[in-house]
PDB file of C-alpha atoms in Angstrom:
ATOM      1  CA  MET A  21      32.059 -20.361 -38.656  1.00 51.00           C
ATOM      2  CA  THR A  22      29.538 -20.618 -37.011  1.00 66.00           C
ATOM      3  CA  ALA A  23      28.451 -17.027 -35.490  1.00 92.00           C
ATOM      4  CA  THR A  24      27.603 -15.989 -31.947  1.00 93.00           C
ATOM      5  CA  ALA A  25      26.515 -13.046 -30.104  1.00 96.00           C
ATOM      6  CA  ARG A  26      28.174 -11.714 -26.347  1.00 96.00           C
ATOM      7  CA  THR A  27      26.508 -13.595 -24.105  1.00 97.00           C
ATOM      8  CA  VAL A  28      25.551 -13.762 -20.186  1.00 97.00           C
ATOM      9  CA  ILE A  29      25.073 -16.995 -19.372  1.00 97.00           C
ATOM     10  CA  ILE A  30      25.676 -19.412 -15.778  1.00 97.00           C
ATOM     11  CA  GLU A  31      27.346 -22.396 -14.972  1.00 97.00           C
ATOM     12  CA  GLU A  32      26.443 -23.066 -12.038  1.00 97.00           C
ATOM     13  CA  ASN A  33      23.997 -21.323  -9.389  1.00 97.00           C
ATOM     14  CA  GLY A  34      25.176 -18.546  -6.913  1.00 97.00           C
ATOM     15  CA  GLY A  35      25.013 -14.684  -6.186  1.00 96.00           C
ATOM     16  CA  PRO A  36      26.127 -12.046  -9.153  1.00 97.00           C
ATOM     17  CA  GLU A  37      29.611 -13.573  -8.845  1.00 97.00           C
ATOM     18  CA  ALA A  38      28.229 -17.237 -10.609  1.00 97.00           C
ATOM     19  CA  LEU A  39      27.349 -14.318 -14.326  1.00 98.00           C
ATOM     20  CA  LYS A  40      30.190 -14.803 -17.008  1.00 97.00           C
ATOM     21  CA  LEU A  41      29.794 -13.175 -20.752  1.00 96.00           C
ATOM     22  CA  ALA A  42      30.315 -16.117 -23.243  1.00 96.00           C
ATOM     23  CA  ASP A  43      30.548 -16.153 -26.985  1.00 95.00           C
ATOM     24  CA  TRP A  44      26.771 -17.942 -27.633  1.00 93.00           C
ATOM     25  CA  PRO A  45      26.235 -19.983 -30.871  1.00 93.00           C
ATOM     26  CA  ILE A  46      23.522 -18.014 -32.746  1.00 95.00           C
ATOM     27  CA  GLY A  47      21.998 -20.605 -35.118  1.00 92.00           C
ATOM     28  CA  GLU A  48      19.523 -19.577 -37.673  1.00 95.00           C
ATOM     29  CA  PRO A  49      15.554 -19.283 -36.810  1.00 97.00           C
ATOM     30  CA  GLY A  50      13.566 -22.271 -37.757  1.00 97.00           C
ATOM     31  CA  PRO A  51      10.168 -22.960 -38.366  1.00 98.00           C
ATOM     32  CA  GLY A  52       8.862 -20.401 -35.593  1.00 98.00           C
ATOM     33  CA  GLN A  53      11.647 -18.791 -35.216  1.00 98.00           C
ATOM     34  CA  ILE A  54      12.974 -15.969 -35.665  1.00 98.00           C
ATOM     35  CA  LEU A  55      16.533 -13.857 -35.135  1.00 98.00           C
ATOM     36  CA  ILE A  56      16.178 -10.562 -33.574  1.00 98.00           C
ATOM     37  CA  ARG A  57      19.113  -8.864 -32.957  1.00 98.00           C
ATOM     38  CA  HIS A  58      19.034  -6.491 -29.391  1.00 98.00           C
ATOM     39  CA  LYS A  59      19.016  -2.909 -28.750  1.00 98.00           C
ATOM     40  CA  ALA A  60      18.894  -3.403 -24.890  1.00 98.00           C
ATOM     41  CA  CYS A  61      17.654  -5.988 -22.735  1.00 98.00           C
ATOM     42  CA  GLY A  62      15.248  -5.282 -19.321  1.00 97.00           C
ATOM     43  CA  LEU A  63      16.421  -6.415 -15.716  1.00 95.00           C
ATOM     44  CA  ASN A  64      13.707  -8.705 -13.516  1.00 91.00           C
ATOM     45  CA  PHE A  65      14.126  -9.993 -10.060  1.00 87.00           C
ATOM     46  CA  ILE A  66      13.198 -13.584 -11.650  1.00 89.00           C
ATOM     47  CA  ASP A  67      16.572 -13.607 -13.173  1.00 95.00           C
ATOM     48  CA  CYS A  68      18.073 -13.009  -9.766  1.00 94.00           C
ATOM     49  CA  TYR A  69      16.010 -15.975  -8.797  1.00 89.00           C
ATOM     50  CA  GLN A  70      17.233 -18.584 -11.474  1.00 96.00           C
ATOM     51  CA  ARG A  71      21.360 -17.106 -10.676  1.00 97.00           C
ATOM     52  CA  SER A  72      20.391 -18.149  -7.732  1.00 95.00           C
ATOM     53  CA  GLY A  73      19.010 -21.506  -8.193  1.00 94.00           C
ATOM     54  CA  LEU A  74      15.204 -20.981  -6.324  1.00 87.00           C
ATOM     55  CA  TYR A  75      14.068 -21.451 -10.624  1.00 89.00           C
ATOM     56  CA  PRO A  76      16.159 -24.323 -11.482  1.00 94.00           C
ATOM     57  CA  LEU A  77      17.860 -24.334 -14.740  1.00 95.00           C
ATOM     58  CA  ASP A  78      19.765 -26.528 -17.007  1.00 96.00           C
ATOM     59  CA  LEU A  79      23.084 -25.668 -16.526  1.00 95.00           C
ATOM     60  CA  PRO A  80      24.679 -23.861 -18.043  1.00 96.00           C
ATOM     61  CA  HIS A  81      22.173 -21.194 -19.223  1.00 97.00           C
ATOM     62  CA  ALA A  82      21.687 -17.764 -20.786  1.00 97.00           C
ATOM     63  CA  LEU A  83      20.237 -15.664 -18.582  1.00 97.00           C
ATOM     64  CA  GLY A  84      16.864 -12.657 -18.826  1.00 97.00           C
ATOM     65  CA  MET A  85      13.683 -12.924 -19.837  1.00 96.00           C
ATOM     66  CA  GLU A  86      12.663  -9.550 -21.995  1.00 97.00           C
ATOM     67  CA  ALA A  87      14.798  -7.223 -24.728  1.00 98.00           C
ATOM     68  CA  SER A  88      13.815  -5.441 -27.713  1.00 98.00           C
ATOM     69  CA  GLY A  89      15.053  -5.369 -31.047  1.00 98.00           C
ATOM     70  CA  VAL A  90      15.185  -5.270 -34.384  1.00 98.00           C
ATOM     71  CA  ILE A  91      13.941  -8.700 -36.586  1.00 98.00           C
ATOM     72  CA  GLU A  92      17.141 -10.699 -39.275  1.00 97.00           C
ATOM     73  CA  ALA A  93      15.683 -13.374 -39.953  1.00 97.00           C
ATOM     74  CA  VAL A  94      12.501 -15.095 -39.419  1.00 97.00           C
ATOM     75  CA  GLY A  95      11.499 -18.644 -39.228  1.00 97.00           C
ATOM     76  CA  GLU A  96       8.923 -20.603 -41.866  1.00 97.00           C
ATOM     77  CA  GLY A  97       4.774 -20.380 -40.544  1.00 97.00           C
ATOM     78  CA  VAL A  98       5.637 -16.515 -39.042  1.00 97.00           C
ATOM     79  CA  THR A  99       3.331 -14.235 -40.575  1.00 96.00           C
ATOM     80  CA  HIS A 100       3.138 -11.374 -38.085  1.00 96.00           C
ATOM     81  CA  LEU A 101       6.747 -10.633 -37.983  1.00 97.00           C
ATOM     82  CA  ALA A 102       9.224  -9.472 -40.661  1.00 98.00           C
ATOM     83  CA  PRO A 103      12.939  -8.597 -41.668  1.00 98.00           C
ATOM     84  CA  GLY A 104      13.580  -5.518 -40.402  1.00 98.00           C
ATOM     85  CA  ASP A 105      10.832  -4.904 -38.443  1.00 98.00           C
ATOM     86  CA  ARG A 106      10.724  -3.539 -34.688  1.00 98.00           C
ATOM     87  CA  ALA A 107      10.009  -5.618 -31.747  1.00 98.00           C
ATOM     88  CA  ALA A 108      10.114  -6.204 -28.220  1.00 98.00           C
ATOM     89  CA  TYR A 109       9.336  -9.422 -25.566  1.00 98.00           C
ATOM     90  CA  ALA A 110       9.093 -10.817 -22.888  1.00 97.00           C
ATOM     91  CA  ALA A 111       9.612 -14.889 -23.575  1.00 95.00           C
ATOM     92  CA  ALA A 112      11.050 -17.570 -21.503  1.00 91.00           C
ATOM     93  CA  PRO A 113      12.837 -19.828 -21.471  1.00 94.00           C
ATOM     94  CA  PRO A 114      16.106 -17.415 -20.393  1.00 96.00           C
ATOM     95  CA  GLY A 115      18.420 -16.007 -22.971  1.00 97.00           C
ATOM     96  CA  ALA A 116      17.580 -12.122 -23.596  1.00 98.00           C
ATOM     97  CA  TYR A 117      20.724 -11.337 -22.110  1.00 98.00           C
ATOM     98  CA  THR A 118      22.818 -11.247 -25.045  1.00 98.00           C
ATOM     99  CA  GLU A 119      23.340  -8.889 -28.379  1.00 97.00           C
ATOM    100  CA  ALA A 120      21.102 -11.565 -30.942  1.00 97.00           C
ATOM    101  CA  ARG A 121      19.153 -14.752 -30.567  1.00 97.00           C
ATOM    102  CA  VAL A 122      16.973 -17.101 -32.530  1.00 97.00           C
ATOM    103  CA  MET A 123      13.879 -17.845 -30.080  1.00 98.00           C
ATOM    104  CA  SER A 124      10.395 -18.954 -30.461  1.00 97.00           C
ATOM    105  CA  ALA A 125       8.093 -15.910 -32.935  1.00 97.00           C
ATOM    106  CA  ALA A 126       4.593 -16.791 -30.619  1.00 96.00           C
ATOM    107  CA  GLN A 127       6.043 -13.980 -27.561  1.00 97.00           C
ATOM    108  CA  VAL A 128       7.903 -11.837 -30.004  1.00 98.00           C
ATOM    109  CA  CYS A 129       5.699  -8.709 -30.325  1.00 98.00           C
ATOM    110  CA  LYS A 130       5.999  -5.510 -32.948  1.00 97.00           C
ATOM    111  CA  LEU A 131       7.086  -2.445 -31.447  1.00 98.00           C
ATOM    112  CA  PRO A 132       5.573   1.169 -32.497  1.00 97.00           C
ATOM    113  CA  ASP A 133       7.316   3.402 -33.974  1.00 97.00           C
ATOM    114  CA  ASP A 134       7.295   6.291 -30.803  1.00 97.00           C
ATOM    115  CA  ILE A 135       7.861   3.746 -27.670  1.00 98.00           C
ATOM    116  CA  SER A 136      11.927   3.778 -27.730  1.00 97.00           C
ATOM    117  CA  PHE A 137      14.213   0.155 -27.740  1.00 98.00           C
ATOM    118  CA  GLU A 138      15.038   0.992 -24.156  1.00 97.00           C
ATOM    119  CA  GLU A 139      10.946   1.384 -22.863  1.00 97.00           C
ATOM    120  CA  GLY A 140      10.793  -2.138 -24.891  1.00 97.00           C
ATOM    121  CA  ALA A 141      13.300  -3.698 -22.903  1.00 97.00           C
ATOM    122  CA  ALA A 142      12.150  -1.844 -19.641  1.00 96.00           C
ATOM    123  CA  MET A 143       8.120  -2.750 -20.069  1.00 96.00           C
ATOM    124  CA  MET A 144       7.165  -5.683 -21.202  1.00 97.00           C
ATOM    125  CA  LEU A 145       8.104  -8.092 -18.184  1.00 95.00           C
ATOM    126  CA  LYS A 146       6.652  -5.859 -15.498  1.00 95.00           C
ATOM    127  CA  GLY A 147       4.097  -3.968 -18.178  1.00 97.00           C
ATOM    128  CA  LEU A 148       2.527  -7.381 -19.431  1.00 97.00           C
ATOM    129  CA  THR A 149       2.723  -8.121 -15.581  1.00 97.00           C
ATOM    130  CA  VAL A 150       0.616  -5.076 -14.311  1.00 98.00           C
ATOM    131  CA  GLN A 151      -1.603  -6.075 -16.987  1.00 98.00           C
ATOM    132  CA  TYR A 152      -2.850  -9.895 -15.879  1.00 98.00           C
ATOM    133  CA  LEU A 153      -2.479  -7.905 -12.024  1.00 98.00           C
ATOM    134  CA  PHE A 154      -5.597  -5.830 -13.474  1.00 98.00           C
ATOM    135  CA  HIS A 155      -7.965  -7.445 -15.944  1.00 97.00           C
ATOM    136  CA  ARG A 156      -6.788 -11.417 -15.876  1.00 97.00           C
ATOM    137  CA  THR A 157      -7.139 -12.328 -12.486  1.00 97.00           C
ATOM    138  CA  THR A 158      -9.598 -11.323 -10.656  1.00 96.00           C
ATOM    139  CA  PRO A 159     -12.262  -8.735 -11.770  1.00 93.00           C
ATOM    140  CA  LEU A 160     -12.020  -4.954 -10.794  1.00 96.00           C
ATOM    141  CA  LYS A 161     -13.625  -2.216 -11.570  1.00 96.00           C
ATOM    142  CA  LYS A 162     -13.525   2.059 -11.089  1.00 97.00           C
ATOM    143  CA  GLY A 163     -13.605   2.783  -7.692  1.00 97.00           C
ATOM    144  CA  ASP A 164     -11.951  -0.620  -6.185  1.00 98.00           C
ATOM    145  CA  THR A 165      -9.021  -0.708  -4.056  1.00 98.00           C
ATOM    146  CA  VAL A 166      -5.796  -2.450  -4.050  1.00 98.00           C
ATOM    147  CA  LEU A 167      -3.200  -2.954  -1.993  1.00 98.00           C
ATOM    148  CA  PHE A 168       0.501  -2.937  -3.797  1.00 98.00           C
ATOM    149  CA  HIS A 169       3.863  -3.592  -2.020  1.00 97.00           C
ATOM    150  CA  ALA A 170       7.278  -1.922  -3.830  1.00 93.00           C
ATOM    151  CA  ALA A 171       5.386   0.379  -5.414  1.00 95.00           C
ATOM    152  CA  ALA A 172       8.289   2.330  -6.822  1.00 91.00           C
ATOM    153  CA  GLY A 173       9.647  -0.543  -7.933  1.00 88.00           C
ATOM    154  CA  GLY A 174       9.861  -1.064 -11.518  1.00 87.00           C
ATOM    155  CA  VAL A 175       5.372  -2.931 -11.642  1.00 92.00           C
ATOM    156  CA  GLY A 176       4.506  -0.253  -8.719  1.00 94.00           C
ATOM    157  CA  LEU A 177       5.209   2.282 -11.067  1.00 94.00           C
ATOM    158  CA  ILE A 178       3.885   1.027 -13.677  1.00 96.00           C
ATOM    159  CA  ALA A 179       0.912  -0.460 -11.711  1.00 97.00           C
ATOM    160  CA  CYS A 180       0.114   2.979 -10.108  1.00 98.00           C
ATOM    161  CA  GLN A 181      -0.118   4.868 -13.285  1.00 98.00           C
ATOM    162  CA  TRP A 182      -2.255   2.107 -14.798  1.00 98.00           C
ATOM    163  CA  ALA A 183      -5.039   1.913 -11.595  1.00 98.00           C
ATOM    164  CA  LYS A 184      -4.883   5.477 -11.938  1.00 98.00           C
ATOM    165  CA  SER A 185      -6.414   5.709 -15.689  1.00 98.00           C
ATOM    166  CA  GLU A 186      -8.604   3.113 -15.157  1.00 98.00           C
ATOM    167  CA  GLY A 187      -9.880   4.422 -11.590  1.00 98.00           C
ATOM    168  CA  ILE A 188      -8.440   2.039  -9.297  1.00 98.00           C
ATOM    169  CA  ARG A 189      -7.450   3.233  -5.624  1.00 98.00           C
ATOM    170  CA  LEU A 190      -3.446   2.465  -4.889  1.00 98.00           C
ATOM    171  CA  ILE A 191      -2.088   1.833  -1.631  1.00 98.00           C
ATOM    172  CA  GLY A 192       1.470   2.025  -1.980  1.00 98.00           C
ATOM    173  CA  THR A 193       4.452   0.117   0.257  1.00 97.00           C
ATOM    174  CA  ALA A 194       7.864   1.486  -0.173  1.00 95.00           C
ATOM    175  CA  GLY A 195      10.766   1.080   1.988  1.00 91.00           C
ATOM    176  CA  SER A 196      11.670   5.666   2.142  1.00 94.00           C
ATOM    177  CA  ASP A 197       9.812   8.276   2.308  1.00 96.00           C
ATOM    178  CA  ALA A 198      11.850   9.006  -1.249  1.00 94.00           C
ATOM    179  CA  LYS A 199       9.897   5.753  -2.276  1.00 93.00           C
ATOM    180  CA  CYS A 200       6.613   6.878  -1.724  1.00 97.00           C
ATOM    181  CA  GLN A 201       6.730  10.175  -2.774  1.00 97.00           C
ATOM    182  CA  LEU A 202       7.745   8.386  -6.087  1.00 94.00           C
ATOM    183  CA  ALA A 203       4.948   6.156  -6.344  1.00 96.00           C
ATOM    184  CA  LEU A 204       2.437   9.251  -5.157  1.00 98.00           C
ATOM    185  CA  ASP A 205       3.550  11.200  -7.623  1.00 97.00           C
ATOM    186  CA  HIS A 206       3.104   8.407 -10.752  1.00 96.00           C
ATOM    187  CA  GLY A 207      -0.662   8.144  -9.118  1.00 97.00           C
ATOM    188  CA  ALA A 208      -0.985   5.635  -5.901  1.00 98.00           C
ATOM    189  CA  ASP A 209      -3.601   7.297  -3.545  1.00 98.00           C
ATOM    190  CA  ALA A 210      -1.628   7.233  -0.468  1.00 98.00           C
ATOM    191  CA  CYS A 211       1.841   5.084   0.088  1.00 98.00           C
ATOM    192  CA  ILE A 212       2.441   3.539   3.063  1.00 98.00           C
ATOM    193  CA  ASN A 213       6.717   3.439   4.055  1.00 97.00           C
ATOM    194  CA  TYR A 214       7.061   0.099   5.829  1.00 94.00           C
ATOM    195  CA  SER A 215      10.106   0.849   7.897  1.00 93.00           C
ATOM    196  CA  THR A 216       8.120   3.406   9.836  1.00 96.00           C
ATOM    197  CA  GLU A 217       4.509   2.077   9.745  1.00 95.00           C
ATOM    198  CA  ASP A 218       2.619  -1.186  10.134  1.00 96.00           C
ATOM    199  CA  PHE A 219       2.016  -1.116   6.860  1.00 97.00           C
ATOM    200  CA  THR A 220      -1.254  -3.484   7.932  1.00 97.00           C
ATOM    201  CA  ALA A 221      -2.382  -1.149  10.263  1.00 97.00           C
ATOM    202  CA  ARG A 222      -2.131   1.655   8.160  1.00 98.00           C
ATOM    203  CA  THR A 223      -4.065  -0.188   5.083  1.00 98.00           C
ATOM    204  CA  ARG A 224      -7.065  -0.372   7.816  1.00 97.00           C
ATOM    205  CA  GLU A 225      -6.787   2.885   8.304  1.00 97.00           C
ATOM    206  CA  LEU A 226      -7.234   4.812   5.192  1.00 98.00           C
ATOM    207  CA  THR A 227      -9.848   1.959   4.466  1.00 98.00           C
ATOM    208  CA  ASP A 228     -12.056   3.017   7.590  1.00 97.00           C
ATOM    209  CA  GLY A 229     -11.550  -0.167   9.069  1.00 97.00           C
ATOM    210  CA  LYS A 230     -12.296  -2.101   6.036  1.00 97.00           C
ATOM    211  CA  GLY A 231      -9.462  -3.156   3.900  1.00 98.00           C
ATOM    212  CA  VAL A 232      -8.429  -3.628   0.245  1.00 98.00           C
ATOM    213  CA  ASP A 233     -10.100  -5.243  -2.431  1.00 98.00           C
ATOM    214  CA  VAL A 234      -6.819  -7.231  -3.457  1.00 98.00           C
ATOM    215  CA  VAL A 235      -3.350  -7.097  -2.568  1.00 98.00           C
ATOM    216  CA  MET A 236      -0.707  -7.654  -5.525  1.00 98.00           C
ATOM    217  CA  ASP A 237       2.570  -9.042  -3.604  1.00 96.00           C
ATOM    218  CA  SER A 238       5.897  -9.231  -4.067  1.00 92.00           C
ATOM    219  CA  ILE A 239       7.771  -9.625  -1.645  1.00 89.00           C
ATOM    220  CA  GLY A 240       6.922 -12.537  -1.142  1.00 80.00           C
ATOM    221  CA  ALA A 241       7.715 -14.534   2.917  1.00 81.00           C
ATOM    222  CA  SER A 242       7.994 -10.919   4.911  1.00 84.00           C
ATOM    223  CA  THR A 243       4.447  -9.320   3.912  1.00 87.00           C
ATOM    224  CA  PHE A 244       2.033 -11.741   3.318  1.00 89.00           C
ATOM    225  CA  MET A 245       0.709 -12.746   6.409  1.00 93.00           C
ATOM    226  CA  GLY A 246       0.669  -9.191   7.023  1.00 94.00           C
ATOM    227  CA  SER A 247      -0.772  -8.459   3.211  1.00 95.00           C
ATOM    228  CA  LEU A 248      -3.923 -10.962   4.607  1.00 96.00           C
ATOM    229  CA  ASP A 249      -5.702  -8.948   7.336  1.00 96.00           C
ATOM    230  CA  CYS A 250      -5.929  -6.488   5.054  1.00 98.00           C
ATOM    231  CA  LEU A 251      -7.873  -7.411   3.106  1.00 98.00           C
ATOM    232  CA  LYS A 252     -11.739  -6.907   3.438  1.00 98.00           C
ATOM    233  CA  PRO A 253     -14.113 -10.184   3.532  1.00 98.00           C
ATOM    234  CA  LEU A 254     -13.886 -12.545   0.195  1.00 97.00           C
ATOM    235  CA  GLY A 255     -10.705 -10.350  -0.523  1.00 98.00           C
ATOM    236  CA  MET A 256      -8.241 -11.380  -3.528  1.00 98.00           C
ATOM    237  CA  MET A 257      -4.501 -12.455  -2.416  1.00 97.00           C
ATOM    238  CA  ILE A 258      -2.622 -12.185  -5.300  1.00 97.00           C
ATOM    239  CA  SER A 259       1.258 -13.539  -4.405  1.00 95.00           C
ATOM    240  CA  PHE A 260       2.977 -12.871  -7.522  1.00 93.00           C
ATOM    241  CA  GLY A 261       6.548 -13.041  -6.460  1.00 85.00           C
ATOM    242  CA  ASN A 262       9.089 -14.230  -3.700  1.00 78.00           C
ATOM    243  CA  ALA A 263      11.532 -10.264  -3.487  1.00 74.00           C
ATOM    244  CA  SER A 264      11.964 -11.621   0.482  1.00 73.00           C
ATOM    245  CA  GLY A 265      11.822 -15.062  -0.333  1.00 79.00           C
ATOM    246  CA  PRO A 266       8.658 -17.974  -0.746  1.00 78.00           C
ATOM    247  CA  VAL A 267       6.165 -17.346   0.891  1.00 80.00           C
ATOM    248  CA  GLU A 268       6.035 -20.683   3.591  1.00 85.00           C
ATOM    249  CA  ALA A 269       3.488 -23.314   3.628  1.00 85.00           C
ATOM    250  CA  PHE A 270       0.270 -22.092   6.281  1.00 85.00           C
ATOM    251  CA  ASN A 271      -2.600 -23.863   7.774  1.00 89.00           C
ATOM    252  CA  LEU A 272      -5.193 -22.926   4.798  1.00 92.00           C
ATOM    253  CA  GLY A 273      -7.854 -22.871   7.386  1.00 94.00           C
ATOM    254  CA  ILE A 274      -6.562 -18.984   8.241  1.00 94.00           C
ATOM    255  CA  LEU A 275      -8.075 -17.883   5.271  1.00 94.00           C
ATOM    256  CA  ALA A 276     -11.297 -19.136   6.356  1.00 96.00           C
ATOM    257  CA  GLN A 277     -11.070 -17.373   9.821  1.00 95.00           C
ATOM    258  CA  LYS A 278     -10.402 -14.189   8.184  1.00 95.00           C
ATOM    259  CA  GLY A 279     -12.948 -14.062   6.003  1.00 95.00           C
ATOM    260  CA  SER A 280     -13.481 -16.640   3.118  1.00 97.00           C
ATOM    261  CA  LEU A 281     -10.636 -15.030   1.619  1.00 97.00           C
ATOM    262  CA  LYS A 282      -9.172 -16.311  -1.566  1.00 97.00           C
ATOM    263  CA  VAL A 283      -4.957 -16.655  -2.752  1.00 96.00           C
ATOM    264  CA  THR A 284      -3.767 -17.121  -5.684  1.00 96.00           C
ATOM    265  CA  ARG A 285       0.368 -17.927  -6.882  1.00 95.00           C
ATOM    266  CA  PRO A 286      -0.046 -16.824 -10.722  1.00 95.00           C
ATOM    267  CA  THR A 287       2.963 -16.240 -13.263  1.00 93.00           C
ATOM    268  CA  LEU A 288       3.480 -14.259 -16.185  1.00 94.00           C
ATOM    269  CA  PHE A 289       4.097 -16.776 -18.333  1.00 93.00           C
ATOM    270  CA  ALA A 290       0.950 -18.783 -17.904  1.00 95.00           C
ATOM    271  CA  HIS A 291      -0.241 -16.095 -19.170  1.00 96.00           C
ATOM    272  CA  ILE A 292       0.776 -15.376 -22.114  1.00 96.00           C
ATOM    273  CA  ALA A 293       1.506 -19.046 -23.205  1.00 96.00           C
ATOM    274  CA  ASP A 294      -0.942 -18.504 -25.569  1.00 96.00           C
ATOM    275  CA  PRO A 295       0.346 -16.734 -28.807  1.00 95.00           C
ATOM    276  CA  ALA A 296      -2.881 -14.593 -29.070  1.00 96.00           C
ATOM    277  CA  ALA A 297      -3.661 -13.724 -25.700  1.00 97.00           C
ATOM    278  CA  CYS A 298       0.260 -12.746 -24.944  1.00 97.00           C
ATOM    279  CA  GLN A 299      -0.192 -10.678 -28.608  1.00 96.00           C
ATOM    280  CA  GLU A 300      -3.516  -9.273 -27.135  1.00 97.00           C
ATOM    281  CA  MET A 301      -2.120  -8.164 -23.856  1.00 98.00           C
ATOM    282  CA  ALA A 302       0.959  -6.740 -25.341  1.00 98.00           C
ATOM    283  CA  ALA A 303      -0.989  -4.614 -27.194  1.00 97.00           C
ATOM    284  CA  MET A 304      -3.772  -3.804 -24.319  1.00 98.00           C
ATOM    285  CA  LEU A 305       0.113  -2.193 -22.600  1.00 98.00           C
ATOM    286  CA  MET A 306       1.194  -0.445 -25.410  1.00 98.00           C
ATOM    287  CA  GLY A 307      -2.037   1.439 -25.506  1.00 97.00           C
ATOM    288  CA  LYS A 308      -1.662   2.079 -22.595  1.00 98.00           C
ATOM    289  CA  VAL A 309       2.383   3.848 -23.046  1.00 98.00           C
ATOM    290  CA  SER A 310       2.029   5.298 -25.909  1.00 97.00           C
ATOM    291  CA  SER A 311      -1.718   7.387 -24.857  1.00 97.00           C
ATOM    292  CA  GLY A 312       0.627   8.814 -21.861  1.00 96.00           C
ATOM    293  CA  ASP A 313      -1.400   6.523 -19.520  1.00 97.00           C
ATOM    294  CA  VAL A 314       1.978   4.734 -18.337  1.00 97.00           C
ATOM    295  CA  LYS A 315       5.310   6.383 -18.528  1.00 96.00           C
ATOM    296  CA  ILE A 316       8.423   4.207 -18.649  1.00 95.00           C
ATOM    297  CA  ARG A 317      10.884   5.249 -16.280  1.00 89.00           C
ATOM    298  CA  ILE A 318      14.531   4.032 -17.045  1.00 93.00           C
ATOM    299  CA  ASP A 319      16.443   5.431 -13.788  1.00 90.00           C
ATOM    300  CA  GLN A 320      19.495   2.778 -14.235  1.00 94.00           C
ATOM    301  CA  ARG A 321      21.494   1.248 -17.064  1.00 97.00           C
ATOM    302  CA  PHE A 322      24.314  -0.999 -17.286  1.00 97.00           C
ATOM    303  CA  PRO A 323      26.620  -1.923 -19.953  1.00 97.00           C
ATOM    304  CA  LEU A 324      26.087  -6.106 -20.683  1.00 97.00           C
ATOM    305  CA  GLU A 325      29.723  -6.602 -18.901  1.00 96.00           C
ATOM    306  CA  ASP A 326      28.495  -4.976 -16.009  1.00 97.00           C
ATOM    307  CA  VAL A 327      25.727  -7.791 -15.264  1.00 97.00           C
ATOM    308  CA  ALA A 328      26.977  -8.341 -12.666  1.00 97.00           C
ATOM    309  CA  GLU A 329      26.741  -4.818 -11.127  1.00 97.00           C
ATOM    310  CA  ALA A 330      23.572  -4.911 -11.954  1.00 97.00           C
ATOM    311  CA  HIS A 331      21.797  -7.876 -10.418  1.00 97.00           C
ATOM    312  CA  ARG A 332      23.992  -6.751  -7.295  1.00 96.00           C
ATOM    313  CA  ALA A 333      21.919  -2.836  -6.919  1.00 94.00           C
ATOM    314  CA  LEU A 334      18.773  -4.955  -7.865  1.00 90.00           C
ATOM    315  CA  GLU A 335      18.625  -6.855  -4.786  1.00 89.00           C
ATOM    316  CA  ALA A 336      20.070  -4.822  -2.539  1.00 89.00           C
ATOM    317  CA  ARG A 337      17.025  -2.150  -3.363  1.00 81.00           C
ATOM    318  CA  LYS A 338      18.997   0.377  -4.606  1.00 85.00           C
ATOM    319  CA  THR A 339      17.050   0.625  -7.805  1.00 84.00           C
ATOM    320  CA  THR A 340      13.996   2.246  -8.942  1.00 80.00           C
ATOM    321  CA  GLY A 341      11.675   2.320 -11.938  1.00 80.00           C
ATOM    322  CA  GLN A 342      13.115   0.367 -14.190  1.00 88.00           C
ATOM    323  CA  THR A 343      16.833  -1.193 -15.222  1.00 93.00           C
ATOM    324  CA  ILE A 344      18.769  -2.115 -18.525  1.00 96.00           C
ATOM    325  CA  LEU A 345      21.530  -3.509 -19.760  1.00 97.00           C
ATOM    326  CA  THR A 346      22.632  -1.566 -22.697  1.00 97.00           C
ATOM    327  CA  LEU A 347      24.389  -3.363 -26.026  1.00 92.00           C
ATOM    328  CA  GLU A 348      25.818   0.631 -27.357  1.00 72.00           C
TER     329      GLU A 348
END
């Protein structure tokens, strides 16, 4: 009899109602693969993009990009993991919303004993994102200033703490005074309530008219052009998400007019495609968490069967910090 695991899948694109819980075959790990039994699963905006069809998948398909758990079996050639190891990952293809799965071992990382399974499930995709934003995208040094949109979100709260630990000034934005206070409590130097203030004008005020060295923007369409006006000449715009929709085509000449600006649209999965790089990035992230420089704040927990409710909360911007799906 084929082993199965309760798994969240989509058979067609749509809203949260498209999410279905199914008994999905697990299989046995082949060369370079592991079997992991999950303890918790992470929730991310990319999951909503894949569910809606913004990021197309071949259907039917399981969803979820990160989780933590215990290694149950390893395939031939896997040397960095062994049965019984605690582990966590952020990895493609989707399939993490499940009790257990067989997957490539390349992006699966050992989880230190001092980091809980819930923290492990909540921190990998967002924490590795912050790692590449601060260490692999453009040179940043102590004293530089960064504008970070959605500073009270899952990635944002990690970024606030990360920046503080490295002497980088982070100016955040958020949609309410309460969320701004949350960002400040996590190390932001300042936070702009974009529902009551013009974030571009306020950023210029906070930098004495000079602008910031880097903008890190996961919002997309609604903030992109305003973000360009927050940059110093030769500044870098990092557009790494589409929470308000994808950025539309624009005239590249605008970058010259605004001070020879640079723009990049990175994804985590390009950065972690090399297994050695992934393990190095994860080691830095786990070091930040183990040292206490970065605390993983989990504000929402939903049972796996309530995944549609979790997606609704995320898309309605009713969440702060991290959100996880629980399995026990």
